[in-house]
Amino acid sequence: MADPNTKQMPQKSANIAAGAVVCVESEIRGDVTIGPRTVVHPKARIIAEAGPIIIGEGNLIEEQALIINSYPENILPDTEGVEPKTMTIGINNVFEVGCVSQALKIGDNNVIESKADLGKNVILTSGCIVGACCQVNTCEVIPENTVIYGSNCMRRVQTERPQPQTLQLDFLMKILPNYHHMKKTVKGTSTPVRN
Amino acid sequence: MASLLQPDRVLYLVHGEKKIRSPLSTLYFCRYCSELRSLECVSHEVDSHYCPSCLENMPSAEAKLKKNRKRICNQLNENFRCANCFDCPCCMHTLSTRATNIPAPLPDDPSKTAMKKAYYLACGFCRWTSRDVGMADKSVASGGWQEPDNPHTQRINKLIEYYQQLAQREKLERDRKKLARRRPYMPLAFSEKYGLGTRLQRQRPGAPITSLAGLSLKEGEDQKEINIEPAQALDEVEPLPEDCYTRPINLPEVTSLRQRLLQPDFQPAGASQLHPKHKHLLIKRSLRCRKCEHNLSKPEFNPTSIKFKIQLVAVSYIPEVRIMSIPNLRFQKECQVLLTLTNPVENITHVTLVGCEEGDPEDINSTAKVMVPTKELVLAGKDAAAEYDELAEPQDFQDDPDVVAFRKSNKIGFFIKVVPQREEDGDVTVSFKIRHDFRNLAAPIRPSEEGDAPAEAIWLTHHVELSLGPIIA
């Protein structure tokens, strides 16, 4: 696996699959895997401090979004014996502008709206929408198709999941490379897509 | 500090039925009575109704009622709701219409399918859609959405008509008795059983009152006898379902009180019965001074315009006092506070400040002694073109540097001395009276043979209270 594009162990680089569009101005630190058809806007930050982050396909991570796998508050980074926990993010999620996500498990088709704040102990299943400026840091699994909205974080269940943003993803994958440089992707066995 | 510019730091006293202290930005000035007026001592009148989302003007309730008196109750309902816009039943935001493409068979050839547009309502805030309650997508963008019918509408209409008739009959009897006895001072409340209340009725002399009993039949029209069946009490009540106590509650399905009470005719307990309602209209109101019946504020008729036809706000007539800087306030130590005075009118204003005397009935809140400058302060007129005119010579007012800190076009900064008298917690409050000359341009223009200046100056006095913040020990 002497791939000239990936650095050697320890895995401290971004593992960007072919077909993903990741702008150079985004900050990706640590062991991050990004799936195909994912778009990462400039000024987005994906920081894997306390463990790796695995992002699936078809996700849309907008400007100033922060996805961080951080240490729990009471543990110093230098403590030994701390297991690195993997943060998994599924497919077709949308992280809107300025949101902060520390949730360790995010399923599919979720929308995290602008300036929303997800704590470490939340687990999002599928089809959830966390509304703008809502802070969710309870220790629970949010059931499917839940909408959290309002200043009091009211909740309701919607009957259908939010639609995947395929049109927007296609548009961005065409337009972003015209204006930004892209990070290098790992050339996989599938047909190479332009960088 | 921006907090010094907060409006509730400086309060002006309004002499009305109640003594009200409020910031100058919320007050109106009646230039015919030459007095400050607050929102509580003016009468509010509805000018027009408009929808806040489509900004469409609705004809006034009276016009609609006169047109079609048969369906009275429905009109009353439709009067105050927009025909095009809907409110989300879940979060009360405005619903927007979205379109999807669905394949539908062509009417000519059932085997081929073409993409047709289907419209549904969706809320951008809580993501509620009309499909959540089972409302089918409509093929037209607007006008296809119906509110569900209330099964009790007919009974309610009949009851309302019956009681209207009853009220009219009682009113006629009372008026007849009133004329017979010839009592001069009969309160208006007695003649209108379902009227809006005496105060509002008094404020609108001559205008038709849009209450239930306000509709009077014309002379000569036969009064139909409406009979209603009295409501029947039932002995048997529908029993509760058997699993009422054992069935687990599906919390997302339960509606909140607010959601339920916004639909008073249905009050659904389940979220799957929450149907969208038409949007409530807002009003444009005009204010009228109660003493002289002149309009103080009259907005434009067009809902898209925020201007006013008549706007007699206090900030454009009365000099405004604002706090500029406060030093550390110490108990029983003299501190110097910097205030600013702004002149809103275009001619020179002379302002005198007078401290409140002992035992002044208006001075109830002050917790400190204040020494105001004794000399008269002169404020230059507000000149809109001054900032563009570089060659203008600054006017020379001989300012005492102990009193006047700075002067800038129509604003001056001056010092007052404050000695806090109470050591307790809470803000230091001072009050004084401000006396200024006011040129009344609203007075009727007399013929110029008088030779007088077109505007005579009258002197107005206002009681001002300042909240200076806590004592720092």
XYZ file of C-alpha atoms in Angstrom:
668
model
C 0.000 0.000 0.000
C 2.782 2.309 -0.884
C 0.421 4.933 -2.030
C 2.327 8.106 -2.540
C -0.627 10.185 -1.497
C -1.224 8.758 1.947
C 1.326 9.309 4.674
C 2.660 6.375 6.625
C 1.628 5.255 10.057
C 0.718 6.703 12.519
C -2.386 7.571 10.540
C -2.514 11.284 11.049
C -3.839 12.387 7.715
C -7.066 12.719 5.964
C -8.100 9.709 3.991
C -10.238 11.278 1.338
C -11.986 8.889 -1.004
C -12.146 9.528 -4.706
C -15.209 11.498 -5.617
C -15.195 13.630 -2.506
C -14.739 17.354 -2.912
C -12.728 18.773 -0.035
C -11.514 22.336 -0.266
C -7.978 23.155 0.703
C -9.089 25.943 3.022
C -10.871 23.469 5.254
C -9.021 22.302 8.317
C -8.807 18.574 8.721
C -6.690 17.345 11.567
C -6.060 13.858 12.752
C -7.268 10.569 11.429
C -10.247 11.438 9.269
C -11.804 9.288 6.577
C -14.141 10.958 4.129
C -16.361 8.960 1.831
C -17.098 9.615 -1.845
C -19.559 12.301 -2.972
C -19.027 14.254 0.205
C -18.493 17.983 -0.072
C -16.490 19.856 2.527
C -16.665 23.626 2.156
C -13.797 25.984 2.883
C -13.418 26.964 6.540
C -15.073 23.777 7.697
C -13.179 22.093 10.493
C -12.979 18.389 11.103
C -10.758 17.661 14.063
C -10.024 14.133 15.267
C -8.321 14.657 18.608
C -9.334 11.791 20.764
C -9.943 9.254 18.078
C -10.601 8.808 14.398
C -13.562 10.215 12.501
C -15.208 8.252 9.726
C -17.521 10.216 7.466
C -19.724 8.370 4.998
C -20.804 9.346 1.539
C -23.038 12.065 0.244
C -22.531 14.373 3.209
C -22.543 18.117 2.962
C -20.374 19.966 5.451
C -20.757 23.700 5.084
C -18.598 26.648 6.091
C -17.513 27.065 9.710
C -19.019 23.749 10.683
C -17.013 22.047 13.390
C -16.962 18.288 13.700
C -14.712 17.430 16.566
C -13.918 14.195 18.328
C -12.658 15.704 21.533
C -11.550 14.372 24.849
C -14.156 14.363 27.616
C -13.820 17.414 29.819
C -12.234 15.817 32.815
C -9.521 13.886 30.988
C -6.287 15.508 29.953
C -4.920 14.702 26.538
C -1.810 13.128 28.008
C -3.542 10.597 30.231
C -2.609 7.072 29.403
C -5.068 4.293 29.072
C -7.715 6.332 27.342
C -9.279 4.363 24.527
C -9.634 6.323 21.297
C -13.307 6.355 20.401
C -14.287 6.459 16.768
C -16.799 8.992 15.612
C -19.005 7.635 12.853
C -21.067 9.758 10.547
C -23.400 8.067 8.091
C -24.545 9.064 4.629
C -26.510 11.991 3.244
C -26.146 14.187 6.294
C -26.074 17.957 6.129
C -24.036 20.021 8.534
C -25.129 23.583 7.966
C -23.103 26.707 8.480
C -21.597 27.200 11.896
C -22.856 24.066 13.561
C -20.830 22.193 16.148
C -21.076 18.454 16.373
C -19.375 16.310 18.957
C -21.802 13.435 18.760
C -20.046 10.154 18.398
C -22.629 8.429 16.288
C -24.659 10.089 13.598
C -26.819 8.023 11.284
C -28.142 8.824 7.827
C -30.190 11.623 6.335
C -29.849 13.946 9.297
C -29.806 17.704 9.047
C -27.964 19.740 11.644
C -29.017 23.315 11.039
C -26.972 26.454 11.453
C -25.360 27.100 14.830
C -26.764 23.954 16.348
C -24.697 22.378 19.069
C -24.555 18.626 19.619
C -22.914 17.315 22.724
C -20.772 14.256 23.142
C -23.420 12.002 24.551
C -26.095 12.379 21.924
C -26.648 9.732 19.324
C -28.574 10.697 16.225
C -30.340 7.944 14.343
C -31.811 8.626 10.925
C -33.841 11.457 9.557
C -33.372 13.746 12.536
C -33.348 17.488 12.167
C -31.674 19.555 14.839
C -32.926 23.089 14.392
C -30.964 26.281 14.226
C -29.305 27.361 17.462
C -30.615 24.327 19.319
C -28.264 22.851 21.876
C -28.678 19.157 22.438
C -26.374 17.672 25.008
C -28.532 15.165 26.755
C -27.376 11.625 27.081
C -29.849 9.912 24.825
C -30.574 8.375 21.485
C -32.742 10.649 19.421
C -35.431 8.517 17.769
C -35.855 8.505 14.031
C -37.464 11.357 12.173
C -37.403 13.689 15.161
C -37.369 17.408 14.620
C -35.889 19.557 17.351
C -36.834 23.191 16.899
C -37.383 26.397 18.748
C -35.635 28.204 21.534
C -36.845 25.638 24.052
C -35.793 22.739 21.829
C -39.327 21.497 21.365
C -39.601 18.221 19.612
C -41.929 16.608 17.207
C -41.890 13.659 14.911
C -42.263 14.108 11.213
C -43.681 11.460 8.967
C -40.997 11.462 6.346
C -37.286 11.874 6.487
C -35.661 14.942 4.946
C -34.763 14.550 1.321
C -31.126 13.957 0.459
C -29.552 17.015 -1.050
C -28.498 15.408 -4.290
C -29.140 18.453 -6.442
C -27.105 20.663 -4.160
C -24.290 18.138 -3.961
C -24.084 17.822 -7.723
C -24.061 21.550 -8.167
C -21.338 22.044 -5.586
C -19.191 19.293 -6.984
C -19.246 21.083 -10.308
C -18.800 24.646 -9.088
C -16.454 24.431 -6.102
C -13.439 23.184 -8.076
C -13.773 26.257 -10.304
C -13.055 28.566 -7.418
C -11.070 26.586 -4.877
C -8.204 24.179 -4.818
C -9.078 20.733 -3.634
C -7.289 18.452 -1.245
C -5.797 15.409 -2.831
C -7.886 12.292 -2.766
C -6.740 8.720 -2.468
C -6.918 7.160 -5.882
C -9.120 4.151 -5.356
C -9.840 1.243 -7.674
C -12.878 2.963 -9.143
C -12.605 5.255 -12.118
C -10.629 8.296 -11.159
C -12.576 11.492 -10.755
C -10.936 14.809 -11.399
C -9.364 16.467 -8.316
C -21.053 52.216 27.485
C -24.028 51.286 25.425
C -26.071 50.547 28.510
C -26.160 54.244 29.321
C -28.105 54.845 26.148
C -30.809 52.357 27.047
C -34.156 54.082 26.705
C -35.454 53.334 30.182
C -32.632 55.226 31.856
C -34.268 58.596 31.315
C -37.965 58.842 32.049
C -40.292 61.742 31.393
C -43.409 62.225 33.491
C -46.724 62.414 31.660
C -49.651 64.137 33.306
C -52.697 62.204 32.300
C -55.364 60.282 34.116
C -52.500 58.331 35.607
C -49.041 59.731 36.151
C -46.919 57.680 33.818
C -43.160 57.718 33.627
C -41.757 56.453 30.399
C -38.895 57.169 28.018
C -39.320 59.976 25.530
C -39.114 57.611 22.578
C -42.415 56.013 23.551
C -44.319 59.262 24.091
C -46.363 61.464 21.836
C -46.755 65.199 21.966
C -50.087 66.845 21.307
C -49.135 70.225 19.890
C -52.682 71.540 20.234
C -52.799 70.891 23.950
C -48.999 71.373 24.232
C -48.685 68.348 26.464
C -46.958 65.016 26.446
C -49.171 62.006 25.904
C -48.399 58.383 26.541
C -50.010 55.342 25.003
C -52.392 55.067 27.937
C -53.864 58.519 27.619
C -54.697 58.376 23.954
C -57.454 56.457 22.289
C -56.487 53.728 19.881
C -58.522 53.263 16.726
C -58.286 50.575 14.135
C -57.390 51.971 10.724
C -57.197 48.941 8.533
C -56.516 45.233 8.547
C -53.707 43.598 6.604
C -52.082 40.218 6.349
C -48.506 40.236 7.683
C -47.195 37.727 5.184
C -48.797 38.651 1.869
C -49.273 42.300 2.882
C -52.702 42.442 1.386
C -55.168 44.968 2.602
C -58.476 43.645 3.762
C -61.602 45.719 3.433
C -62.879 46.849 6.754
C -65.245 44.697 8.700
C -68.143 47.059 8.245
C -67.965 47.037 4.478
C -68.094 43.280 4.426
C -70.914 43.079 6.891
C -73.057 45.526 5.019
C -72.608 43.585 1.823
C -73.975 40.320 2.962
C -75.778 40.127 6.220
C -77.126 36.650 5.867
C -73.973 34.728 6.501
C -73.037 36.952 9.373
C -71.018 34.542 11.434
C -68.938 33.312 8.569
C -68.146 36.854 7.623
C -67.049 37.677 11.122
C -64.741 34.737 10.883
C -63.374 35.579 7.483
C -62.991 39.204 8.268
C -59.977 38.787 10.396
C -58.166 36.019 8.565
C -56.257 36.137 5.315
C -57.600 34.064 2.451
C -54.223 33.059 1.020
C -51.849 32.527 3.905
C -51.780 29.783 6.475
C -50.252 29.374 9.893
C -48.431 26.227 10.880
C -50.598 24.514 13.495
C -47.479 23.250 15.217
C -45.283 26.300 15.659
C -47.498 29.128 14.328
C -44.985 30.188 11.714
C -46.209 31.103 8.227
C -46.552 28.137 5.903
C -44.968 28.195 2.476
C -46.182 26.316 -0.557
C -43.746 23.820 -2.048
C -44.009 21.898 -5.261
C -42.967 18.400 -6.185
C -43.064 16.619 -9.453
C -45.122 13.490 -9.434
C -45.722 11.229 -12.354
C -49.370 11.243 -13.214
C -51.169 9.596 -16.092
C -52.142 11.968 -18.874
C -55.880 12.450 -19.197
C -55.809 11.615 -22.908
C -53.615 8.578 -22.866
C -53.601 6.599 -19.600
C -50.609 4.518 -20.550
C -48.208 7.451 -20.784
C -47.271 9.327 -17.630
C -46.201 12.932 -17.507
C -44.706 14.901 -14.650
C -47.285 17.011 -12.981
C -46.724 19.517 -10.258
C -48.242 18.791 -6.899
C -48.265 21.424 -4.168
C -48.121 20.950 -0.449
C -47.745 23.277 2.521
C -44.592 23.160 4.575
C -43.243 25.036 7.566
C -39.654 26.157 7.381
C -39.225 26.292 11.123
C -40.544 23.041 12.535
C -40.675 21.095 9.252
C -44.365 20.352 9.489
C -45.969 19.513 6.178
C -49.559 19.202 5.140
C -48.893 15.543 4.396
C -48.414 14.937 8.124
C -52.120 15.291 8.786
C -53.125 13.441 5.678
C -54.021 16.411 3.493
C -53.544 15.386 -0.121
C -51.315 17.424 -2.385
C -53.214 19.939 -4.439
C -52.741 20.648 -8.087
C -53.136 24.423 -7.776
C -50.607 26.567 -6.000
C -53.078 28.636 -4.017
C -56.718 28.506 -3.233
C -57.015 24.770 -3.028
C -56.657 24.467 0.730
C -59.791 24.217 2.770
C -60.214 24.417 6.484
C -62.243 21.566 7.889
C -65.848 22.363 8.707
C -66.970 22.557 12.247
C -69.939 20.236 12.790
C -71.473 22.698 15.247
C -71.447 25.706 12.921
C -75.132 25.651 12.138
C -76.210 25.456 15.749
C -73.852 28.253 16.733
C -75.094 30.476 13.905
C -78.659 29.955 14.947
C -77.890 30.741 18.561
C -76.060 33.917 17.596
C -78.925 35.141 15.455
C -81.383 34.440 18.214
C -79.384 36.319 20.796
C -78.811 39.205 18.422
C -82.520 39.555 18.008
C -83.026 39.367 21.745
C -80.446 42.054 22.329
C -82.045 44.361 19.808
C -85.432 43.922 21.345
C -84.107 44.698 24.797
C -82.279 47.707 23.448
C -85.443 49.080 21.873
C -87.343 48.613 25.085
C -84.721 50.354 27.108
C -84.449 53.233 24.683
C -88.192 53.628 24.767
C -88.122 53.698 28.538
C -85.241 56.112 28.468
C -87.126 58.562 26.289
C -90.244 58.167 28.357
C -88.522 58.918 31.623
C -86.286 61.582 30.136
C -83.350 60.908 32.353
C -80.445 62.933 31.047
C -77.475 60.865 32.184
C -78.083 57.252 31.321
C -74.845 55.326 30.901
C -74.411 53.959 27.422
C -73.648 50.502 28.763
C -77.283 49.851 29.577
C -78.499 50.179 26.063
C -75.970 47.870 24.457
C -76.121 44.425 25.940
C -73.382 42.862 23.909
C -71.550 46.039 23.138
C -67.823 46.488 23.364
C -67.820 48.399 26.622
C -68.523 51.989 27.476
C -65.072 53.439 27.031
C -64.719 52.333 23.455
C -68.241 53.312 22.618
C -67.669 56.766 23.950
C -64.546 57.171 21.880
C -66.260 56.592 18.610
C -69.256 58.833 18.449
C -71.270 58.134 15.382
C -69.180 55.289 14.040
C -71.102 52.028 13.768
C -70.042 49.557 16.382
C -69.164 46.166 15.002
C -70.440 44.136 17.899
C -73.189 41.614 17.820
C -75.885 44.000 18.849
C -74.577 46.740 16.671
C -76.450 45.494 13.672
C -79.806 47.059 13.673
C -82.501 46.129 11.301
C -83.827 48.876 9.182
C -87.211 50.301 9.952
C -89.950 48.457 8.277
C -88.108 45.196 7.903
C -90.059 42.412 9.481
C -88.417 40.741 12.375
C -88.277 37.040 11.831
C -89.129 35.070 14.849
C -86.257 32.761 15.478
C -86.908 29.916 17.808
C -84.177 27.808 19.201
C -84.438 24.516 20.908
C -82.904 24.590 24.315
C -79.835 22.424 24.770
C -80.677 19.052 26.214
C -78.778 17.586 29.085
C -77.786 13.983 28.638
C -77.568 11.448 31.391
C -75.272 9.094 29.627
C -71.784 10.207 28.771
C -69.551 8.407 26.350
C -67.448 5.998 28.382
C -63.673 6.208 28.413
C -61.853 3.666 26.273
C -60.856 0.543 28.139
C -57.143 0.953 27.730
C -57.247 4.523 28.901
C -55.052 3.808 31.879
C -52.844 1.129 30.425
C -52.024 2.462 26.978
C -48.590 4.096 26.902
C -48.662 7.727 25.876
C -47.188 8.542 22.530
C -45.693 11.859 23.535
C -45.036 13.342 20.093
C -48.660 12.751 19.253
C -50.034 14.794 22.146
C -50.690 18.416 21.274
C -49.535 21.166 23.567
C -52.074 23.476 25.181
C -51.072 26.341 22.960
C -51.523 24.290 19.805
C -54.853 23.086 21.037
C -56.268 26.416 22.098
C -55.302 28.156 18.882
C -58.015 26.087 17.250
C -60.841 26.648 19.689
C -63.494 25.042 17.538
C -61.757 21.684 17.368
C -59.153 21.616 20.134
C -57.606 18.410 18.879
C -55.786 16.247 21.357
C -53.719 14.489 18.740
C -51.122 16.018 16.487
C -52.482 14.162 13.480
C -55.640 16.257 13.622
C -53.908 19.606 13.645
C -55.023 21.324 10.485
C -53.550 24.623 9.344
C -55.620 27.714 9.917
C -55.750 30.862 7.864
C -53.436 33.549 9.091
C -54.760 36.183 11.473
C -54.740 39.736 10.223
C -52.897 42.530 11.926
C -54.201 46.054 12.304
C -52.842 49.471 11.606
C -53.942 51.773 14.361
C -54.177 55.486 14.715
C -53.922 57.383 17.980
C -56.066 60.279 19.024
C -55.636 62.692 21.917
C -58.583 62.290 24.256
C -58.817 65.933 25.223
C -58.725 67.727 21.915
C -59.635 64.814 19.584
C -56.753 65.570 17.237
C -54.890 62.695 15.631
C -51.452 62.078 17.075
C -50.424 59.213 14.852
C -51.966 58.124 11.591
C -50.219 55.503 9.467
C -50.438 55.208 5.741
C -53.099 52.985 4.313
C -50.726 50.872 2.243
C -49.457 47.904 4.279
C -46.081 47.996 2.555
C -45.430 51.543 3.679
C -44.049 52.212 7.144
C -44.422 55.978 6.956
C -47.022 58.016 8.717
C -49.401 60.630 7.437
C -49.425 62.270 10.842
C -46.623 61.566 13.297
C -46.549 63.775 16.364
C -43.939 61.932 18.367
C -42.373 63.554 21.372
C -38.775 63.167 20.201
C -39.365 65.609 17.391
C -40.614 68.379 19.666
C -39.126 68.006 23.133
C -35.391 68.253 23.879
C -34.057 64.883 24.888
C -31.813 64.296 27.893
C -29.387 61.395 27.660
C -26.733 60.112 30.007
C -23.254 60.268 28.590
C -20.938 59.183 31.350
C -21.192 58.367 35.033
C -18.228 58.364 37.396
C -18.048 56.020 40.361
C -20.934 56.956 42.592
C -20.121 57.110 46.281
C -22.434 57.438 49.216
C -22.720 61.062 50.265
C -19.895 62.154 48.051
C -20.463 64.644 45.298
C -20.042 63.149 41.820
C -20.233 64.840 38.471
C -22.408 63.224 35.842
C -22.206 64.200 32.183
C -25.530 64.509 30.389
C -26.416 65.547 26.863
C -29.329 67.610 25.632
C -30.429 67.383 22.028
C -32.599 69.932 20.302
C -34.990 68.373 17.801
C -36.446 71.529 16.261
C -34.875 73.876 13.809
C -34.899 77.050 15.839
C -32.799 77.938 18.841
C -34.129 76.573 22.085
C -33.462 77.905 25.541
C -33.518 75.349 28.298
C -33.492 75.940 32.020
C -33.043 73.153 34.510
C -34.644 73.400 37.909
C -34.111 71.016 40.764
C -37.108 69.518 42.498
C -38.125 71.233 45.699
C -38.731 69.555 49.008
C -42.095 67.900 49.154
C -42.659 67.932 45.431
C -45.497 65.470 44.800
C -43.982 64.322 41.543
C -40.619 63.577 43.064
C -41.135 60.154 44.553
C -38.320 58.087 43.172
C -35.207 60.075 43.647
C -32.583 58.698 45.983
C -29.985 61.410 45.592
C -29.634 65.129 45.754
C -28.870 66.852 42.529
C -27.414 70.243 41.730
C -28.307 71.332 38.234
C -26.689 74.238 36.403
C -28.514 77.443 37.200
C -27.781 79.265 34.005
C -29.923 78.978 30.948
C -28.595 76.561 28.337
C -28.912 77.559 24.717
C -29.267 74.861 22.106
C -28.654 75.538 18.449
C -31.293 74.533 15.975
C -31.152 71.272 14.135
C -29.731 71.970 10.737
C -29.876 69.018 8.406
C -27.480 70.531 5.911
C -24.844 71.537 8.443
C -22.740 68.425 8.077
C -22.325 69.015 4.379
C -21.640 72.699 4.642
C -17.966 73.027 5.513
C -17.831 76.758 5.290
C -20.446 77.373 7.933
C -19.062 79.314 10.851
C -19.648 77.721 14.195
C -22.059 79.786 16.152
C -20.569 81.504 19.107
C -22.340 80.769 22.322
C -20.477 81.925 25.374
C -20.327 78.641 27.227
C -19.256 78.363 30.802
C -16.732 75.497 30.793
C -17.831 74.457 34.269
C -21.321 73.835 33.023
C -21.072 72.983 29.337
C -18.604 70.240 28.482
C -18.936 70.323 24.717
C -21.197 71.544 21.983
C -21.855 69.827 18.701
C -24.438 71.194 16.234
C -27.735 70.801 18.059
C -26.405 68.908 21.060
C -24.621 70.018 24.196
C -23.067 68.112 27.033
C -23.407 69.531 30.522
C -22.546 68.525 34.049
C -24.785 67.926 36.998
C -23.631 67.176 40.524
C -25.136 64.198 42.279
C -24.877 63.337 45.977
C -26.324 59.872 46.669
C -28.311 59.935 49.858
C -29.077 56.312 50.450
C -26.596 53.550 50.917
C -28.918 50.713 50.065
C -28.781 48.446 47.040
C -30.482 49.638 43.954
C -29.998 52.380 41.477
C -29.316 55.971 42.288
C -32.211 57.968 40.869
C -32.271 61.705 40.426
C -35.003 63.924 39.100
C -35.254 67.519 38.001
C -37.468 69.692 35.895
C -36.558 70.889 32.463
C -38.143 74.059 31.179
C -37.875 74.969 27.532
C -39.513 77.235 25.016
C -41.695 75.733 22.365
C -42.861 77.403 19.213
C -46.235 76.132 18.254
C -46.403 75.936 14.501
C -49.743 74.223 14.591
C -51.624 77.251 15.793
C -53.944 78.707 13.190
C -52.186 81.336 11.167
C -53.693 84.644 11.992
C -53.738 87.346 9.362
C -50.410 89.076 9.300
C -51.805 92.455 10.283
C -51.023 91.497 13.820
C -47.356 91.947 13.019
C -46.518 89.229 15.453
C -43.963 86.512 14.820
C -45.857 83.612 13.263
C -45.021 81.403 16.194
C -45.207 82.497 19.771
C -43.020 80.793 22.268
C -44.621 79.135 25.209
C -42.702 77.660 28.049
C -43.161 73.984 28.810
C -41.954 72.187 31.891
C -41.295 68.476 32.083
C -40.285 66.333 35.014
C -37.371 64.077 34.152
C -36.030 61.116 36.118
C -32.652 59.569 35.530
C -31.477 56.177 36.681
C -27.749 56.392 37.236
C -26.836 52.923 38.324
C -25.679 51.392 41.587
C -23.403 52.900 44.160
C -19.885 51.590 43.953
C -18.499 51.568 47.452
